[in-house]
N, CA, C and O of each residue as an XYZ file, in Angstrom:
844
protein
N      29.398     39.811      0.368
C      29.255     38.455      0.230
C      27.991     38.171      0.162
O      27.297     38.605      1.082
N      27.262     37.300     -1.027
C      26.366     36.977     -1.039
C      25.845     35.838     -0.341
O      26.581     34.879     -0.110
N      24.253     35.860      0.132
C      23.662     35.114      0.692
C      23.880     33.933      0.100
O      24.375     33.961     -1.027
N      23.530     32.498      0.785
C      23.722     30.952      0.032
C      22.580     30.995     -0.275
O      21.728     31.573      0.400
N      22.298     30.225     -1.646
C      20.720     30.174     -2.073
C      20.185     29.417     -1.072
O      20.961     28.914     -0.259
N      18.948     29.229     -0.967
C      17.721     28.911     -0.469
C      17.600     27.601     -1.097
O      17.893     27.350     -2.265
N      17.147     26.789     -0.232
C      17.147     25.226     -0.299
C      15.722     24.929     -0.260
O      15.514     24.144      0.666
N      14.725     25.213     -0.845
C      13.160     24.996     -0.054
C      12.858     23.555      0.121
O      11.991     23.203      0.921
N      13.542     22.692     -0.598
C      13.042     21.133     -0.630
C      13.999     20.434      0.997
O      13.559     19.884      2.007
N      15.371     20.793      0.584
C      15.848     20.521      2.481
C      15.461     21.736      3.597
O      15.537     21.582      4.816
N      15.248     22.347      3.261
C      14.249     22.898      4.427
C      12.913     22.320      4.465
O      12.576     22.323      5.648
N      12.066     21.867      3.801
C      10.961     21.128      3.989
C      11.247     19.508      4.408
O      10.429     18.758      4.941
N      12.609     19.188      4.023
C      13.058     18.062      4.733
C      13.398     18.345      6.566
O      13.187     17.616      7.535
N      13.718     19.080      6.507
C      14.397     19.326      7.721
C      13.350     19.301      8.918
O      13.439     18.779     10.029
N      11.897     20.349      8.076
C      11.100     21.009      8.799
C      10.578     19.248      9.170
O      10.664     18.740     10.288
N      10.230     18.794      8.355
C       9.750     17.514      8.306
C      10.338     16.169      9.753
O       9.818     15.456     10.611
N      11.873     16.553      9.154
C      12.032     15.245     10.614
C      11.834     16.332     11.976
O      11.297     16.001     13.032
N      12.256     17.346     11.751
C      11.806     17.827     13.408
C      10.500     17.598     13.612
O      10.137     17.234     14.730
N       9.981     17.695     13.031
C       8.273     17.204     13.288
C       7.669     16.223     13.683
O       6.755     16.149     14.504
N       8.298     15.259     12.960
C       8.499     13.814     13.513
C       9.091     13.696     14.798
O       8.183     13.170     15.442
N      10.100     13.866     15.614
C      11.192     13.979     16.409
C      10.213     14.912     17.483
O      10.416     14.666     18.672
N       9.508     15.620     17.278
C       8.349     15.589     18.283
C       7.446     15.025     18.829
O       6.905     15.126     19.930
N       7.249     14.083     17.503
C       5.838     13.438     17.633
C       6.218     11.819     18.080
O       5.417     11.160     18.744
N       7.565     11.253     17.624
C       8.177     10.623     19.090
C       8.439     10.639     20.234
O       8.505      9.740     21.072
N       8.661     12.141     20.297
C       9.122     12.559     21.852
C       7.721     12.403     22.382
O       7.921     11.311     22.914
N       6.816     12.585     22.572
C       5.548     12.658     22.963
C       4.617     11.168     22.988
O       3.885     10.741     23.882
N       4.996     10.503     21.488
C       4.849      9.172     21.871
C       5.332      7.676     22.965
O       4.829      6.596     23.276
N       6.797      8.569     23.296
C       8.116      7.979     24.100
C       7.053      7.896     25.444
O       6.492      6.952     26.003
N       7.077      9.863     25.744
C       6.149     10.371     26.577
C       5.251      9.567     27.259
O       5.342      9.183     28.425
N       4.193      9.292     26.282
C       2.407      9.203     26.371
C       2.270      7.768     26.109
O       1.632      7.319     27.061
N       2.515      6.954     25.397
C       2.651      6.216     24.570
C       3.220      4.136     24.670
O       2.850      3.101     24.115
N       4.291      4.534     25.745
C       5.214      3.250     25.532
C       4.784      2.458     26.320
O       5.092      1.279     26.144
N       3.679      2.924     27.790
C       3.251      1.824     28.290
C       2.256      1.189     27.980
O       2.186      0.003     28.302
N       1.014      1.935     27.130
C       0.300      1.671     25.930
C       0.699      0.206     25.431
O       0.364     -0.930     25.767
N       1.376      0.626     24.687
C       2.261     -0.553     23.516
C       2.818     -1.912     24.374
O       2.571     -3.091     24.123
N       3.692     -1.326     25.525
C       4.156     -2.100     26.464
C       2.739     -3.559     26.895
O       2.900     -4.770     26.742
N       1.346     -2.771     27.488
C       0.506     -3.037     27.725
C       0.270     -4.129     26.945
O       0.532     -5.269     27.328
N      -0.299     -3.825     25.670
C      -0.580     -4.284     24.582
C      -0.175     -5.614     24.701
O      -0.674     -6.686     25.044
N       0.939     -5.170     24.285
C       2.372     -6.304     23.204
C       1.605     -7.580     24.165
O       0.892     -8.431     23.632
N       1.975     -7.536     26.129
C       1.697     -8.537     27.175
C       0.582     -9.514     27.216
O       0.544    -10.681     27.604
N      -0.458     -8.598     26.629
C      -2.224     -8.988     26.348
C      -2.297     -9.812     24.898
O      -2.637    -10.961     24.616
N      -1.877     -8.824     24.212
C      -1.971     -9.882     22.901
C      -0.691    -11.172     22.890
O      -0.879    -12.120     22.128
N       0.276    -11.155     23.547
C       0.733    -12.518     23.643
C       0.062    -13.652     25.127
O       0.749    -14.655     25.324
N      -1.040    -13.485     25.955
C      -1.636    -14.099     26.228
C      -2.648    -14.662     25.178
O      -2.580    -15.854     24.877
N      -3.559    -13.867     24.627
C      -4.783    -14.520     23.404
C      -3.871    -15.029     22.576
O      -4.340    -16.078     22.134
N      -2.688    -14.805     22.085
C      -2.166    -16.002     20.834
C      -1.887    -16.752     21.360
O      -2.152    -17.774     20.725
N      -1.306    -17.037     22.552
C      -0.533    -17.751     23.213
C      -1.432    -19.020     23.403
O      -1.051    -20.188     23.330
N      -2.489    -18.643     23.617
C      -4.082    -19.589     24.413
C      -5.186    -19.757     23.150
O      -6.368    -20.063     23.303
N      -4.435    -19.452     21.706
C      -4.982    -20.077     20.984
C      -5.721    -18.877     19.738
O      -5.729    -18.945     18.509
N      -6.350    -17.716     20.776
C      -7.029    -16.629     20.333
C      -6.353    -15.746     18.593
O      -5.266    -16.091     18.132
N      -6.741    -15.265     18.284
C      -6.405    -14.376     16.879
C      -6.437    -13.342     17.027
O      -7.220    -13.022     17.921
N      -5.749    -12.263     16.391
C      -5.726    -11.131     16.044
C      -6.338    -10.548     14.377
O      -5.852    -11.008     13.343
N      -6.926     -9.991     14.373
C      -7.200     -9.719     12.888
C      -7.050     -7.562     12.616
O      -7.729     -6.801     13.307
N      -6.604     -7.331     12.124
C      -6.468     -6.333     11.869
C      -7.073     -5.771      9.995
O      -7.521     -6.397      9.033
N      -6.773     -4.392     10.246
C      -7.048     -3.607      9.288
C      -6.938     -2.166      9.529
O      -6.818     -1.490     10.550
N      -7.018     -1.896      8.254
C      -6.617      0.070      8.025
C      -6.789      0.288      6.712
O      -6.619     -0.533      5.810
N      -7.142      1.444      6.615
C      -6.941      1.982      5.022
C      -5.672      2.712      4.408
O      -5.020      3.585      4.980
N      -5.393      2.093      2.883
C      -4.249      2.877      2.157
C      -2.818      2.557      3.058
O      -2.461      1.414      3.342
N      -2.231      3.538      3.364
C      -0.915      3.461      4.164
C      -1.337      2.502      5.752
O      -0.604      1.652      6.257
N      -2.242      2.797      6.107
C      -2.464      2.047      7.242
C      -2.459      0.693      6.852
O      -1.706     -0.142      7.351
N      -3.642      0.360      5.590
C      -3.744     -0.787      5.766
C      -2.377     -2.113      5.504
O      -2.383     -3.327      5.710
N      -1.379     -1.224      4.999
C      -0.123     -1.607      4.694
C       0.858     -1.990      6.201
O       1.643     -2.897      6.479
N       0.544     -1.267      6.648
C       0.789     -1.085      8.032
C       0.146     -2.224      9.084
O       0.821     -2.869      9.886
N      -1.118     -2.317      8.927
C      -1.722     -3.619      9.766
C      -1.053     -4.966      9.090
O      -0.591     -5.831      9.835
N      -1.010     -5.133      7.542
C      -0.726     -6.269      7.168
C       1.029     -6.458      7.686
O       1.262     -7.665      7.755
N       2.209     -5.665      8.035
C       2.844     -5.573      8.460
C       2.872     -6.311      9.703
O       3.616     -7.281      9.848
N       1.899     -5.791     10.829
C       2.123     -6.224     12.136
C       1.570     -7.669     12.263
O       1.942     -8.430     13.156
N       0.372     -8.101     11.016
C       0.425     -9.659     11.025
C       1.074    -10.482     10.683
O       1.002    -11.677     10.970
N       2.337     -9.544      9.522
C       2.843    -10.868      8.945
C       4.319    -10.730     10.059
O       5.243    -11.541      9.997
N       4.296     -9.689     10.925
C       5.349     -9.941     11.627
C       5.378    -10.813     12.986
O       6.389    -11.019     13.658
N       3.804    -11.386     13.319
C       3.246    -12.279     13.572
C       3.380    -13.643     13.323
O       4.143    -14.299     14.032
N       2.595    -14.302     12.195
C       2.862    -15.039     11.637
C       3.891    -15.920     11.440
O       4.046    -17.133     11.580
N       5.052    -14.292     10.806
C       6.218    -14.549     10.479
C       6.852    -14.731     11.578
O       6.416    -15.521     12.415
N       8.154    -13.932     11.796
C       8.708    -13.088     12.691
C       9.217    -12.328     12.661
O       9.539    -11.849     11.574
N       9.545    -11.838     13.692
C       9.951    -10.312     14.129
C      11.370    -10.293     13.964
O      11.882    -10.173     12.850
N      12.118    -10.419     15.155
C      13.611    -10.976     14.942
C      14.142    -12.572     15.022
O      14.704    -13.315     14.218
N      13.685    -12.707     16.362
C      14.438    -14.277     17.268
C      12.809    -15.194     16.409
O      11.739    -14.784     15.959
N      13.383    -16.383     16.542
C      13.117    -17.202     15.693
C      11.918    -18.081     16.855
O      12.307    -18.622     17.890
N      10.745    -18.064     16.495
C      10.107    -18.495     17.563
C       8.696    -18.966     16.731
O       8.714    -19.078     15.505
N       7.225    -19.282     17.699
C       6.005    -20.183     16.589
C       5.733    -19.006     15.665
O       6.196    -17.869     15.577
N       5.019    -19.544     15.158
C       4.055    -18.636     14.486
C       2.268    -18.662     14.837
O       1.517    -19.634     14.918
N       1.983    -17.219     14.993
C       0.869    -17.192     15.688
C      -0.140    -16.731     14.954
O       0.204    -15.833     14.185
N      -1.745    -17.156     14.903
C      -2.584    -16.653     14.374
C      -3.436    -14.913     13.931
O      -4.235    -14.324     14.660
N      -2.917    -14.421     12.498
C      -2.980    -13.154     12.857
C      -3.521    -12.318     11.353
O      -2.801    -12.033     10.397
N      -5.050    -12.038     11.507
C      -4.772    -11.693      9.635
C      -5.428    -10.385      9.223
O      -6.424     -9.811      9.664
N      -4.640    -10.103      8.318
C      -5.293     -8.764      7.804
C      -6.179     -8.462      6.827
O      -5.762     -8.704      5.695
N      -7.375     -7.967      6.913
C      -8.670     -8.334      6.616
C      -8.653     -7.441      5.366
O      -9.414     -7.798      4.467
N      -7.989     -6.453      5.181
C      -7.572     -6.109      3.749
C      -7.161     -6.878      2.551
O      -7.657     -6.844      1.425
N      -5.866     -7.789      3.131
C      -5.819     -8.501      2.471
C      -6.079     -9.684      1.774
O      -5.226    -10.369      1.210
N      -7.999    -10.042      1.859
C      -8.583    -11.158      1.457
C      -9.246     -9.556      0.584
O      -9.818     -8.553      1.012
N      -8.793    -10.009     -0.811
C      -8.960     -8.922     -1.601
C     -10.437     -9.484     -2.332
O     -11.288     -8.646     -2.629
N     -10.706    -11.098     -2.624
C     -11.528    -11.670     -3.329
C     -13.023    -11.062     -2.010
O     -14.053    -10.648     -2.541
N     -12.981    -11.075     -1.017
C     -14.196    -10.992      0.060
C     -13.967     -9.463      0.327
O     -14.962     -8.794      0.604
N     -12.758     -8.863      0.269
C     -13.231     -7.123      0.509
C     -14.451     -6.625     -0.955
O     -15.618     -6.245     -0.868
N     -13.553     -6.840     -2.241
C     -13.936     -6.506     -3.123
C     -15.836     -7.074     -3.159
O     -16.788     -6.335     -3.410
N     -15.886     -8.375     -2.866
C     -17.812     -8.533     -3.011
C     -18.112     -8.033     -1.911
O     -19.133     -7.345     -1.887
N     -17.472     -8.180     -0.882
C     -18.668     -7.181      0.434
C     -18.277     -5.907     -0.432
O     -19.071     -5.856     -1.371
N     -17.621     -5.151     -0.474
C     -17.623     -4.074     -1.066
C     -18.725     -4.288     -2.121
O     -19.753     -3.923     -1.551
N     -19.078     -4.738     -3.513
C     -20.119     -4.820     -4.460
C     -21.458     -4.627     -3.884
O     -22.343     -3.817     -4.159
N     -21.363     -5.908     -2.707
C     -23.063     -6.446     -1.916
C     -23.186     -5.744     -0.668
O     -24.240     -6.183     -0.209
N     -22.900     -5.228     -0.165
C     -23.381     -4.367      1.034
C     -22.509     -3.308      1.133
O     -22.461     -2.808      2.256
N     -21.491     -2.599     -0.089
C     -21.072     -0.758      0.439
C     -19.658     -1.481      1.002
O     -19.415     -2.481      1.677
N     -18.918     -0.503      0.402
C     -17.391     -0.288      1.591
C     -17.294      0.005      2.761
O     -16.299     -0.155      3.468
N     -18.692      0.620      3.175
C     -18.544      0.510      5.010
C     -18.559     -0.875      5.705
O     -18.254     -1.202      6.852
N     -19.073     -1.678      4.497
C     -19.161     -3.074      5.693
C     -17.945     -4.071      5.080
O     -17.958     -5.298      4.986
N     -17.056     -3.268      4.756
C     -15.942     -4.406      4.028
C     -15.292     -5.190      5.669
O     -15.343     -6.418      5.601
N     -14.864     -4.782      6.710
C     -14.439     -5.497      7.615
C     -15.369     -5.670      8.649
O     -15.430     -6.783      9.172
N     -16.143     -4.724      9.060
C     -17.315     -5.554      9.701
C     -17.847     -7.110      9.422
O     -17.678     -8.072     10.170
N     -18.430     -7.092      8.334
C     -18.697     -8.529      7.565
C     -17.765     -9.376      7.837
O     -18.216    -10.345      8.448
N     -16.261     -9.439      7.574
C     -15.528    -10.225      8.171
C     -14.740    -10.515      9.635
O     -14.036    -11.458      9.997
N     -15.295     -8.943     10.498
C     -15.262     -9.581     11.734
C     -16.025    -10.564     11.858
O     -15.583    -11.551     12.445
N     -17.410    -10.578     11.331
C     -18.092    -11.807     12.360
C     -17.874    -12.760     11.708
O     -18.401    -13.770     12.175
N     -16.953    -13.005     10.220
C     -16.886    -14.364      9.902
C     -15.717    -14.851     10.915
O     -15.767    -16.006     11.338
N     -14.719    -14.029     11.290
C     -13.376    -14.703     11.687
C     -13.266    -14.474     13.021
O     -12.570    -15.238     13.689
N     -13.925    -13.398     13.618
C     -13.190    -13.335     14.750
C     -14.456    -14.084     16.070
O     -15.571    -14.358     15.625
N     -14.248    -14.293     17.240
C     -13.888    -15.164     17.990
C     -14.514    -14.461     19.535
O     -14.122    -13.822     18.559
N     -14.953    -14.015     20.619
C     -14.843    -13.930     21.902
C     -13.645    -14.006     21.857
O     -13.029    -14.629     20.992
N     -13.095    -13.319     22.877
C     -11.201    -12.746     23.528
C     -10.458    -12.268     21.975
O      -9.646    -11.346     21.893
N     -10.782    -12.848     21.160
C      -9.993    -11.729     19.611
C     -10.008    -10.910     19.770
O     -11.001    -10.225     20.012
N      -8.701    -10.521     19.701
C      -7.974     -9.093     19.489
C      -8.387     -7.774     17.974
O      -8.079     -8.065     16.818
N      -8.800     -6.980     18.180
C      -9.155     -6.483     16.106
C      -8.361     -5.329     16.485
O      -8.685     -4.682     17.481
N      -7.523     -5.062     15.905
C      -6.678     -3.717     15.696
C      -6.954     -3.123     14.729
O      -6.820     -3.698     13.649
N      -7.505     -1.568     14.782
C      -7.667     -0.859     13.490
C      -6.431      0.339     13.513
O      -6.012      0.913     14.518
N      -6.114      0.477     12.518
C      -5.292      1.735     12.169
C      -6.174      2.588     11.522
O      -7.129      2.184     10.858
N      -5.817      4.042     11.734
C      -6.572      5.262     10.873
C      -5.470      6.644     11.265
O      -5.205      6.845     12.451
N      -4.890      7.524     10.205
C      -4.708      8.331     10.660
C      -5.192      9.692     11.140
O      -4.530     10.609     11.625
N      -6.745      9.601     10.849
C      -7.462     10.338     10.639
C      -8.983      9.722     11.875
O      -9.865     10.437     12.350
N      -8.821      8.511     12.031
C      -9.930      8.102     13.313
C     -11.278      8.413     13.140
O     -12.056      8.743     14.035
N     -11.646      8.231     11.344
C     -13.086      8.982     11.280
C     -13.220      7.886     10.130
O     -14.138      8.397      9.488
N     -12.974      6.983      9.609
C     -13.251      6.443      8.751
C     -14.361      5.010      9.212
O     -14.258      4.143     10.080
N     -15.357      5.284      8.204
C     -16.300      4.690      8.647
C     -16.208      2.945      8.692
O     -16.788      2.274      9.546
N     -15.219      2.285      7.411
C     -15.536      1.014      7.782
C     -14.729      0.614      8.550
O     -14.940     -0.552      8.886
N     -13.754      1.138      9.052
C     -13.278      0.849     11.032
C     -14.247      0.832     11.969
O     -14.698     -0.118     12.609
N     -14.554      2.122     11.986
C     -15.811      2.128     12.993
C     -17.117      1.178     12.931
O     -17.805      0.923     13.920
N     -17.357      0.697     11.643
C     -18.116     -0.158     11.567
C     -17.631     -1.193     12.516
O     -18.087     -1.317     13.652
N     -16.600     -2.004     11.964
C     -15.527     -2.899     12.434
C     -15.411     -3.133     13.805
O     -15.618     -4.170     14.435
N     -15.086     -2.126     14.151
C     -15.392     -1.779     15.553
C     -16.415     -2.346     16.331
O     -16.323     -3.184     17.228
N     -17.861     -1.514     15.656
C     -18.830     -1.853     16.655
C     -19.547     -2.978     16.467
O     -20.471     -3.065     17.276
N     -19.447     -4.139     15.478
C     -19.316     -5.195     15.561
C     -18.367     -6.177     16.488
O     -18.686     -7.104     17.232
N     -17.154     -5.652     16.176
C     -16.503     -6.728     16.764
C     -16.386     -6.478     18.567
O     -15.633     -7.168     19.254
N     -17.319     -5.318     19.176
C     -17.421     -5.111     20.472
C     -18.436     -6.175     21.133
O     -18.461     -6.814     22.184
N     -19.470     -6.018     19.710
C     -20.794     -6.465     20.053
C     -20.833     -8.321     19.856
O     -21.738     -9.047     20.267
N     -19.173     -8.912     18.876
C     -19.138    -10.207     18.908
C     -18.226    -10.961     20.175
O     -17.944    -12.139     20.391
N     -17.848     -9.406     21.046
C     -17.011    -10.105     22.177
C     -15.781     -9.820     21.999
O     -15.158    -10.238     22.974
N     -15.124     -9.337     21.279
C     -13.556     -9.415     20.864
C     -13.036     -8.004     21.037
O     -13.760     -7.189     20.464
N     -11.863     -7.409     21.737
C     -11.805     -7.024     22.373
C     -10.981     -5.604     21.180
O      -9.842     -5.972     20.891
N     -11.235     -4.599     20.705
C     -10.925     -3.691     19.829
C      -9.779     -2.345     20.315
O      -9.971     -1.363     21.031
N      -8.578     -2.810     19.584
C      -7.504     -1.671     19.543
C      -7.358     -0.927     18.700
O      -7.147     -1.347     17.563
N      -7.441      0.823     19.051
C      -7.304      1.643     17.802
C      -5.820      1.976     18.132
O      -5.226      1.848     19.202
N      -5.267      2.553     16.628
C      -3.945      2.872     16.689
C      -4.341      4.560     15.541
O      -4.335      4.638     14.313
N      -4.578      5.445     16.374
C      -5.659      6.441     15.031
C      -4.077      7.955     15.500
O      -3.171      7.744     16.307
N      -4.294      9.463     14.579
C      -3.876     10.201     14.792
C      -4.661     10.916     15.647
O      -5.545     10.304     16.246
N      -4.541     11.909     15.799
C      -5.106     13.194     17.246
C      -6.163     12.552     17.285
O      -6.818     12.273     16.281
N      -6.637     12.052     19.119
C      -8.167     12.363     19.811
C      -8.077     13.686     20.152
O      -7.131     14.473     20.119
N      -9.696     13.842     20.624
C     -10.357     12.044     19.922
C     -11.190     12.148     18.943
O     -11.639     13.286     18.806
N     -11.570     11.348     18.188
C     -11.856     10.939     17.287
C     -12.498     10.024     17.295
O     -12.331      9.292     18.271
N     -13.587      9.570     16.203
C     -14.619      8.664     16.400
C     -13.871      7.096     16.638
O     -14.385      6.208     17.319
N     -13.253      7.041     16.300
C     -12.082      5.285     15.855
C     -12.437      4.903     17.764
O     -13.049      4.064     18.425
N     -11.562      6.181     17.998
C     -11.409      5.766     19.338
C     -11.938      5.865     20.208
O     -11.401      5.154     21.057
N     -13.023      6.519     20.711
C     -14.332      6.464     20.425
C     -14.835      5.008     21.064
O     -15.062      4.586     22.198
N     -14.892      4.390     19.502
C     -15.812      3.150     19.513
C     -15.138      2.101     20.061
O     -15.717      1.059     20.370
N     -13.808      2.298     20.233
C     -12.706      0.754     20.291
C     -12.598      1.103     22.164
O     -12.602      2.197     22.727
N     -12.500     -0.403     22.809
C     -12.344     -0.535     24.208
C     -10.769      0.622     24.541
O     -10.571      1.198     25.611
N     -10.099      0.678     23.640
C      -8.507      1.118     24.150
C      -8.197      2.147     23.126
O      -8.877      2.061     22.104
N      -7.479      2.929     23.165
C      -6.705      3.816     21.465
C      -5.574      4.209     21.879
O      -5.573      4.656     23.026
N      -4.766      4.195     21.420
C      -3.219      5.222     20.924
C      -3.035      6.354     20.153
O      -2.404      6.111     19.125
N      -3.414      7.671     20.313
C      -3.562      8.586     20.024
C      -2.380      9.032     19.582
O      -1.566      9.074     20.505
N      -1.902      9.421     18.440
C      -0.459     10.259     18.121
C      -0.672     11.231     17.821
O      -1.240     11.487     16.760
N      -0.213     12.264     18.819
C      -0.385     13.748     18.576
C       0.816     14.372     17.304
O       2.000     14.696     17.387
N       0.258     14.352     16.658
C       1.174     14.862     15.690
C       0.592     15.614     14.159
O      -0.492     15.418     13.608
N       1.607     16.427     13.766
C       0.326     18.051     12.612
C       0.339     17.109     11.432
O      -0.606     17.462     10.727
N       0.884     16.198     10.940
C       0.253     16.062      9.686
C       0.308     14.266      9.882
O       0.847     13.614     10.777
N      -0.491     13.786      8.650
C      -0.482     12.440      8.351
C       0.635     11.762      8.447
O       0.860     10.809      9.194
N       1.579     12.434      7.419
C       2.614     11.585      7.325
C       3.915     10.809      8.950
O       4.686      9.856      9.063
N       3.498     11.813      9.730
C       4.043     11.846     10.936
C       3.394     11.059     11.848
O       3.897     10.871     12.955
N       1.874     10.352     11.398
C       1.110      9.748     12.514
C       1.321      8.496     11.944
O       1.194      7.494     12.648
N       1.740      8.376     10.322
C       2.034      6.781      9.793
C       3.052      6.682     10.401
O       3.060      5.663     11.091
N       4.469      7.630     10.515
C       5.474      6.510     11.083
C       5.929      6.856     12.043
O       7.090      6.611     12.373
N       4.673      7.854     13.064
C       5.025      7.057     14.158
C       4.122      6.011     14.532
O       4.376      5.460     15.604
N       3.367      5.709     14.045
C       2.880      4.165     13.793
C       3.271      2.835     13.683
O       2.948      1.812     14.285
N       4.054      3.090     12.757
C       5.024      2.446     11.568
C       6.362      1.679     13.608
O       6.563      0.569     14.099
N       6.715      2.810     13.900
C       7.372      2.855     15.436
C       6.676      1.705     16.779
O       7.125      0.781     17.458
N       5.198      2.507     16.618
C       4.224      1.562     17.100
C       4.140      0.281     17.065
O       4.227     -0.444     18.055
N       3.956     -0.105     15.860
C       4.083     -1.574     15.167
C       4.971     -3.191     15.837
O       4.669     -4.282     16.322
N       6.622     -2.114     15.307
C       7.557     -2.738     15.366
C       7.871     -2.462     17.078
O       8.226     -3.526     17.584
N       7.838     -1.474     17.960
C       7.532     -2.113     19.112
C       6.890     -3.130     20.094
O       7.349     -3.848     20.981
N       5.583     -2.900     19.564
C       4.399     -4.021     19.501
C       4.885     -5.343     19.680
O       4.809     -6.186     20.574
N       5.394     -5.267     18.588
C       6.030     -6.614     18.229
C       7.061     -7.404     18.894
O       7.158     -8.629     18.972
N       7.830     -6.466     19.371
C       9.066     -6.362     20.445
C       8.597     -6.733     21.222
O       9.077     -7.793     21.624
N       7.196     -6.112     22.109
C       6.453     -6.450     23.377
C       6.237     -7.616     23.622
O       6.415     -8.150     24.717
N       5.674     -8.335     22.251
C       4.975     -9.428     22.151
C       6.099    -10.440     22.571
O       6.201    -11.185     23.545
N       6.994    -10.175     21.370
C       8.411    -10.973     21.861
C       8.512    -11.506     22.903
O       8.359    -12.687     23.217
N       8.917    -10.180     23.773
C       9.543    -10.064     24.932
C       8.226    -11.134     25.997
O       8.474    -11.762     27.027
N       7.220    -11.041     25.460
C       5.881    -11.344     26.674
C       6.157    -13.173     26.787
O       6.250    -14.070     27.625
N       6.206    -12.907     25.109
C       5.722    -14.417     24.886
C       7.381    -15.589     25.104
O       7.398    -16.800     24.886
N       8.563    -14.749     25.568
C       9.622    -15.341     25.860
C       9.903    -15.764     27.363
O      10.551    -16.689     27.852
N       9.052    -14.570     27.983
C       8.397    -14.854     29.984
C       7.815    -15.870     30.008
O       6.934    -16.260     29.242
N       8.374    -16.494     31.104
C       7.818    -17.297     31.950
C       5.995    -16.870     32.631
O       5.741    -15.811     33.206
N       4.965    -17.981     32.365
C       3.622    -17.649     32.144
C       3.306    -17.147     33.237
O       2.341    -16.391     33.126
N       3.919    -17.293     34.805
C       3.239    -17.291     35.973
C       4.122    -15.666     36.333
O       3.736    -14.934     37.245
N       5.213    -15.352     35.522
C       6.098    -14.234     35.839
C       4.745    -12.941     34.619
O       4.332    -11.824     34.929
N       4.554    -13.463     33.781
C       4.105    -12.646     32.549
C       3.018    -12.167     33.136
O       2.858    -10.947     33.155
N       1.991    -13.097     33.773
C       0.695    -12.728     34.476
C       1.075    -11.719     35.761
O       0.192    -10.901     36.022
N       2.039    -11.685     36.431
C       1.900    -10.197     37.825
C       2.479     -9.134     36.561
O       2.146     -7.955     36.685
N       3.363     -9.521     35.310
C       3.675     -7.993     34.585
C       2.226     -7.384     34.147
O       2.060     -6.211     34.480
N       1.453     -7.838     33.642
C       0.411     -8.075     32.894
C      -1.137     -7.523     33.615
O      -2.107     -6.827     33.317
N      -0.763     -8.117     34.426
C      -2.234     -7.922     35.793
C      -2.013     -7.595     36.755
O      -2.986     -7.622     37.508
N      -0.822     -7.144     37.309
C      -0.385     -6.831     38.427
C      -0.963     -7.689     39.553
O      -2.023     -8.294     39.708
N       0.493     -7.452     40.505
C      -0.020     -8.887     41.804
C      -0.815     -8.721     41.947
O      -1.255     -7.591     41.733
N      -1.574     -9.700     42.405
C      -3.121     -9.546     43.301
C      -2.223    -10.119     45.027
O      -2.906    -10.682     45.882
N      -1.150     -9.929     45.194
C      -0.897    -10.158     46.990
C      -1.301     -8.887     47.651
O      -1.227     -8.776     48.875
């Protein structure tokens, strides 16, 4: 009896799924606490009148915009709209700044324009090495914003430039981005849970009891 014919495409798909499952397992074990903490703190900032700025390049730009859309619109349940801007979606600003100052400054210049002390800047990068995101992190910190980074494996320059980072341990760019999407959805889930929690209880959950 002859051996069944090999299916390289099917084998590749199975390998991809297995690698993603492993990355998600590591994220579930090591990253959920950080995402839950970010969701609560983001709720504190946005319900207090602050703003979220988000940026990324390529697929990470799409995920940054996905996050801001969920906050301005809604994730699951009806609630008020919150202020969140995806900086790469400002195409005229992006192209003007890139033309006049260089691509490395397309986000930093917008952080200077839109960010205020106490706001949050979240930066998504599979490599953690994008110069324009690192420049944005440095500018944001100087302006008094809180900087969070979603990256691939650490350590990396963007994680080091941010106040806090969630570094995804995955073997491929695709698996990093797929896990980032899960993290974005869970951040929205935790945010919505936090904004529906009474303020006094949220303070205890976010900052810990002072008793």
